[in-house]
């Protein structure tokens, strides 16, 4: 339990550091508002993909002897591949989605396209971290699931 608590606080600390550095760099200007818009997309997508396996597949991942069941692992793999495909498409060709969002906002297609690329990378790291969390929880680990969620914030701070 103590290790899980340390992991949770590590996650919170990296999130706070990211928010402070982001506010220092961008303040409340147009790029910051555009980032908040596309960041919401990343959080929504990763939340959908991670919540299902955590609530539905986690209890079914292990046999009584501690081995992984193949079917839940296949489902998690399929979700991961589908997400990688969607995020890969968003990173490779962000302009069509940016063109849909831009008219209803004050942001340029260029700014949104650049942010959608970054959002795709962030979403992939978030979902991989979420899948690792599910596997770690199934194995009875507590620190790794709590700390791994800090990885996307660490990547964002580094960028």
mmCIF file of C-alpha atoms in Angstrom:
data_model
loop_
_atom_site.group_PDB
_atom_site.id
_atom_site.type_symbol
_atom_site.label_atom_id
_atom_site.label_comp_id
_atom_site.label_asym_id
_atom_site.label_seq_id
_atom_site.Cartn_x
_atom_site.Cartn_y
_atom_site.Cartn_z
ATOM 1 C CA UNK A 1 0.000 0.000 0.000
ATOM 2 C CA UNK A 2 2.817 2.414 0.827
ATOM 3 C CA UNK A 3 4.433 1.839 -2.564
ATOM 4 C CA UNK A 4 1.107 2.467 -4.300
ATOM 5 C CA UNK A 5 0.752 5.725 -2.399
ATOM 6 C CA UNK A 6 4.252 6.794 -3.479
ATOM 7 C CA UNK A 7 3.333 5.976 -7.085
ATOM 8 C CA UNK A 8 0.119 7.981 -6.900
ATOM 9 C CA UNK A 9 1.958 10.984 -5.487
ATOM 10 C CA UNK A 10 4.613 10.658 -8.210
ATOM 11 C CA UNK A 11 1.798 10.764 -10.767
ATOM 12 C CA UNK A 12 0.270 13.851 -9.122
ATOM 13 C CA UNK A 13 3.647 15.592 -8.843
ATOM 14 C CA UNK A 14 4.485 15.138 -12.512
ATOM 15 C CA UNK A 15 1.031 16.396 -13.465
ATOM 16 C CA UNK A 16 1.477 19.507 -11.310
ATOM 17 C CA UNK A 17 4.950 20.148 -12.745
ATOM 18 C CA UNK A 18 3.547 19.804 -16.260
ATOM 19 C CA UNK A 19 0.732 22.281 -15.491
ATOM 20 C CA UNK A 20 3.159 24.817 -14.018
ATOM 21 C CA UNK A 21 5.613 24.559 -16.914
ATOM 22 C CA UNK A 22 2.764 24.748 -19.421
ATOM 23 C CA UNK A 23 1.296 27.868 -17.789
ATOM 24 C CA UNK A 24 4.769 29.431 -17.613
ATOM 25 C CA UNK A 25 5.369 28.810 -21.315
ATOM 26 C CA UNK A 26 1.947 29.498 -22.833
ATOM 27 C CA UNK A 27 -0.131 31.374 -20.251
ATOM 28 C CA UNK A 28 -3.702 31.756 -21.506
ATOM 29 C CA UNK A 29 -2.961 32.640 -25.121
ATOM 30 C CA UNK A 30 -4.466 30.987 -28.186
ATOM 31 C CA UNK A 31 -1.991 28.061 -28.276
ATOM 32 C CA UNK A 32 -2.867 27.210 -24.676
ATOM 33 C CA UNK A 33 -6.604 27.231 -25.400
ATOM 34 C CA UNK A 34 -6.083 25.078 -28.498
ATOM 35 C CA UNK A 35 -3.998 22.652 -26.458
ATOM 36 C CA UNK A 36 -6.750 22.337 -23.862
ATOM 37 C CA UNK A 37 -9.231 21.528 -26.654
ATOM 38 C CA UNK A 38 -7.177 18.722 -28.194
ATOM 39 C CA UNK A 39 -5.987 17.482 -24.801
ATOM 40 C CA UNK A 40 -9.655 16.848 -23.971
ATOM 41 C CA UNK A 41 -9.791 14.637 -27.050
ATOM 42 C CA UNK A 42 -6.786 12.648 -25.809
ATOM 43 C CA UNK A 43 -8.220 12.229 -22.320
ATOM 44 C CA UNK A 44 -11.605 11.124 -23.676
ATOM 45 C CA UNK A 45 -10.112 8.600 -26.100
ATOM 46 C CA UNK A 46 -7.663 7.143 -23.613
ATOM 47 C CA UNK A 47 -10.325 7.042 -20.899
ATOM 48 C CA UNK A 48 -12.626 4.990 -23.107
ATOM 49 C CA UNK A 49 -9.922 2.549 -24.108
ATOM 50 C CA UNK A 50 -8.474 2.116 -20.620
ATOM 51 C CA UNK A 51 -11.672 2.021 -18.537
ATOM 52 C CA UNK A 52 -13.087 -1.000 -20.338
ATOM 53 C CA UNK A 53 -10.133 -3.310 -19.821
ATOM 54 C CA UNK A 54 -9.671 -2.101 -16.269
ATOM 55 C CA UNK A 55 -13.250 -2.793 -15.239
ATOM 56 C CA UNK A 56 -14.199 -5.728 -17.482
ATOM 57 C CA UNK A 57 -11.008 -7.596 -18.366
ATOM 58 C CA UNK A 58 -8.892 -7.140 -15.238
ATOM 59 C CA UNK A 59 -10.906 -9.627 -13.147
ATOM 60 C CA UNK A 60 -10.667 -12.189 -15.991
ATOM 61 C CA UNK A 61 -6.971 -11.843 -16.868
ATOM 62 C CA UNK A 62 -5.500 -14.523 -14.606
ATOM 63 C CA UNK A 63 -6.280 -18.172 -14.038
ATOM 64 C CA UNK A 64 -6.304 -19.531 -10.498
ATOM 65 C CA UNK A 65 -2.702 -20.632 -11.033
ATOM 66 C CA UNK A 66 -1.635 -17.093 -12.015
ATOM 67 C CA UNK A 67 -1.324 -17.641 -15.773
ATOM 68 C CA UNK A 68 -2.756 -15.154 -18.264
ATOM 69 C CA UNK A 69 -6.007 -16.089 -20.005
ATOM 70 C CA UNK A 70 -5.586 -15.719 -23.756
ATOM 71 C CA UNK A 71 -9.001 -14.229 -24.580
ATOM 72 C CA UNK A 72 -8.768 -11.092 -22.381
ATOM 73 C CA UNK A 73 -5.193 -10.549 -23.593
ATOM 74 C CA UNK A 74 -6.410 -10.797 -27.212
ATOM 75 C CA UNK A 75 -9.138 -8.255 -26.530
ATOM 76 C CA UNK A 76 -6.641 -5.873 -24.904
ATOM 77 C CA UNK A 77 -4.284 -6.364 -27.853
ATOM 78 C CA UNK A 78 -7.084 -5.623 -30.328
ATOM 79 C CA UNK A 79 -7.987 -2.442 -28.431
ATOM 80 C CA UNK A 80 -4.358 -1.384 -28.420
ATOM 81 C CA UNK A 81 -3.960 -2.053 -32.157
ATOM 82 C CA UNK A 82 -7.183 -0.163 -32.954
ATOM 83 C CA UNK A 83 -6.038 2.780 -30.872
ATOM 84 C CA UNK A 84 -2.607 2.748 -32.483
ATOM 85 C CA UNK A 85 -4.309 2.776 -35.882
ATOM 86 C CA UNK A 86 -6.578 5.730 -34.969
ATOM 87 C CA UNK A 87 -3.744 7.681 -33.336
ATOM 88 C CA UNK A 88 -1.361 6.816 -36.148
ATOM 89 C CA UNK A 89 -3.871 8.120 -38.688
ATOM 90 C CA UNK A 90 -4.395 11.261 -36.611
ATOM 91 C CA UNK A 91 -0.626 11.832 -36.438
ATOM 92 C CA UNK A 92 -0.021 11.080 -40.108
ATOM 93 C CA UNK A 93 -2.951 13.055 -41.543
ATOM 94 C CA UNK A 94 -4.183 15.602 -38.975
ATOM 95 C CA UNK A 95 -5.389 18.220 -41.464
ATOM 96 C CA UNK A 96 -8.871 16.766 -42.187
ATOM 97 C CA UNK A 97 -9.741 16.630 -38.474
ATOM 98 C CA UNK A 98 -8.200 20.077 -37.938
ATOM 99 C CA UNK A 99 -10.329 21.419 -40.808
ATOM 100 C CA UNK A 100 -13.457 20.118 -39.086
ATOM 101 C CA UNK A 101 -12.571 21.665 -35.703
ATOM 102 C CA UNK A 102 -11.097 24.983 -36.896
ATOM 103 C CA UNK A 103 -14.269 26.676 -38.249
ATOM 104 C CA UNK A 104 -16.036 26.383 -34.897
ATOM 105 C CA UNK A 105 -13.019 27.692 -32.978
ATOM 106 C CA UNK A 106 -10.618 30.603 -33.124
ATOM 107 C CA UNK A 107 -7.704 28.347 -34.013
ATOM 108 C CA UNK A 108 -5.927 27.957 -37.326
ATOM 109 C CA UNK A 109 -5.810 24.660 -39.194
ATOM 110 C CA UNK A 110 -2.021 24.692 -38.843
ATOM 111 C CA UNK A 111 -2.052 25.053 -35.062
ATOM 112 C CA UNK A 112 -4.693 22.368 -34.656
ATOM 113 C CA UNK A 113 -2.885 19.979 -37.010
ATOM 114 C CA UNK A 114 0.344 20.334 -35.018
ATOM 115 C CA UNK A 115 -1.484 19.829 -31.737
ATOM 116 C CA UNK A 116 -3.377 16.818 -33.084
ATOM 117 C CA UNK A 117 -0.052 15.179 -33.927
ATOM 118 C CA UNK A 118 1.153 15.742 -30.366
ATOM 119 C CA UNK A 119 -2.199 14.564 -29.036
ATOM 120 C CA UNK A 120 -1.830 11.310 -30.940
ATOM 121 C CA UNK A 121 1.583 10.687 -29.368
ATOM 122 C CA UNK A 122 0.300 11.569 -25.903
ATOM 123 C CA UNK A 123 -2.754 9.334 -26.340
ATOM 124 C CA UNK A 124 -0.609 6.385 -27.365
ATOM 125 C CA UNK A 125 1.631 6.792 -24.295
ATOM 126 C CA UNK A 126 -1.441 7.158 -22.068
ATOM 127 C CA UNK A 127 -3.065 4.004 -23.446
ATOM 128 C CA UNK A 128 0.108 1.927 -23.283
ATOM 129 C CA UNK A 129 0.510 3.085 -19.668
ATOM 130 C CA UNK A 130 -3.123 2.157 -18.995
ATOM 131 C CA UNK A 131 -2.684 -1.325 -20.470
ATOM 132 C CA UNK A 132 0.479 -1.851 -18.424
ATOM 133 C CA UNK A 133 -1.510 -0.768 -15.391
ATOM 134 C CA UNK A 134 -4.166 -3.396 -16.033
ATOM 135 C CA UNK A 135 -1.547 -6.133 -16.428
ATOM 136 C CA UNK A 136 0.307 -4.993 -13.300
ATOM 137 C CA UNK A 137 -2.855 -4.879 -11.217
ATOM 138 C CA UNK A 138 -3.760 -8.382 -12.374
ATOM 139 C CA UNK A 139 -0.368 -9.569 -11.136
ATOM 140 C CA UNK A 140 -0.911 -7.927 -7.737
ATOM 141 C CA UNK A 141 1.535 -5.072 -8.197
ATOM 142 C CA UNK A 142 0.570 -1.693 -6.784
ATOM 143 C CA UNK A 143 3.516 0.674 -7.324
ATOM 144 C CA UNK A 144 3.852 0.176 -11.081
ATOM 145 C CA UNK A 145 0.139 0.839 -11.803
ATOM 146 C CA UNK A 146 0.212 4.028 -9.769
ATOM 147 C CA UNK A 147 3.542 5.302 -11.114
ATOM 148 C CA UNK A 148 3.210 4.325 -14.784
ATOM 149 C CA UNK A 149 0.431 6.857 -15.261
ATOM 150 C CA UNK A 150 3.036 9.567 -14.687
ATOM 151 C CA UNK A 151 4.822 8.617 -17.941
ATOM 152 C CA UNK A 152 2.642 10.726 -20.260
ATOM 153 C CA UNK A 153 3.163 13.793 -18.060
ATOM 154 C CA UNK A 154 6.907 13.155 -17.953
ATOM 155 C CA UNK A 155 6.963 12.872 -21.767
ATOM 156 C CA UNK A 156 4.936 16.094 -22.064
ATOM 157 C CA UNK A 157 7.210 17.962 -19.636
ATOM 158 C CA UNK A 158 10.251 16.732 -21.542
ATOM 159 C CA UNK A 159 8.795 17.963 -24.810
#
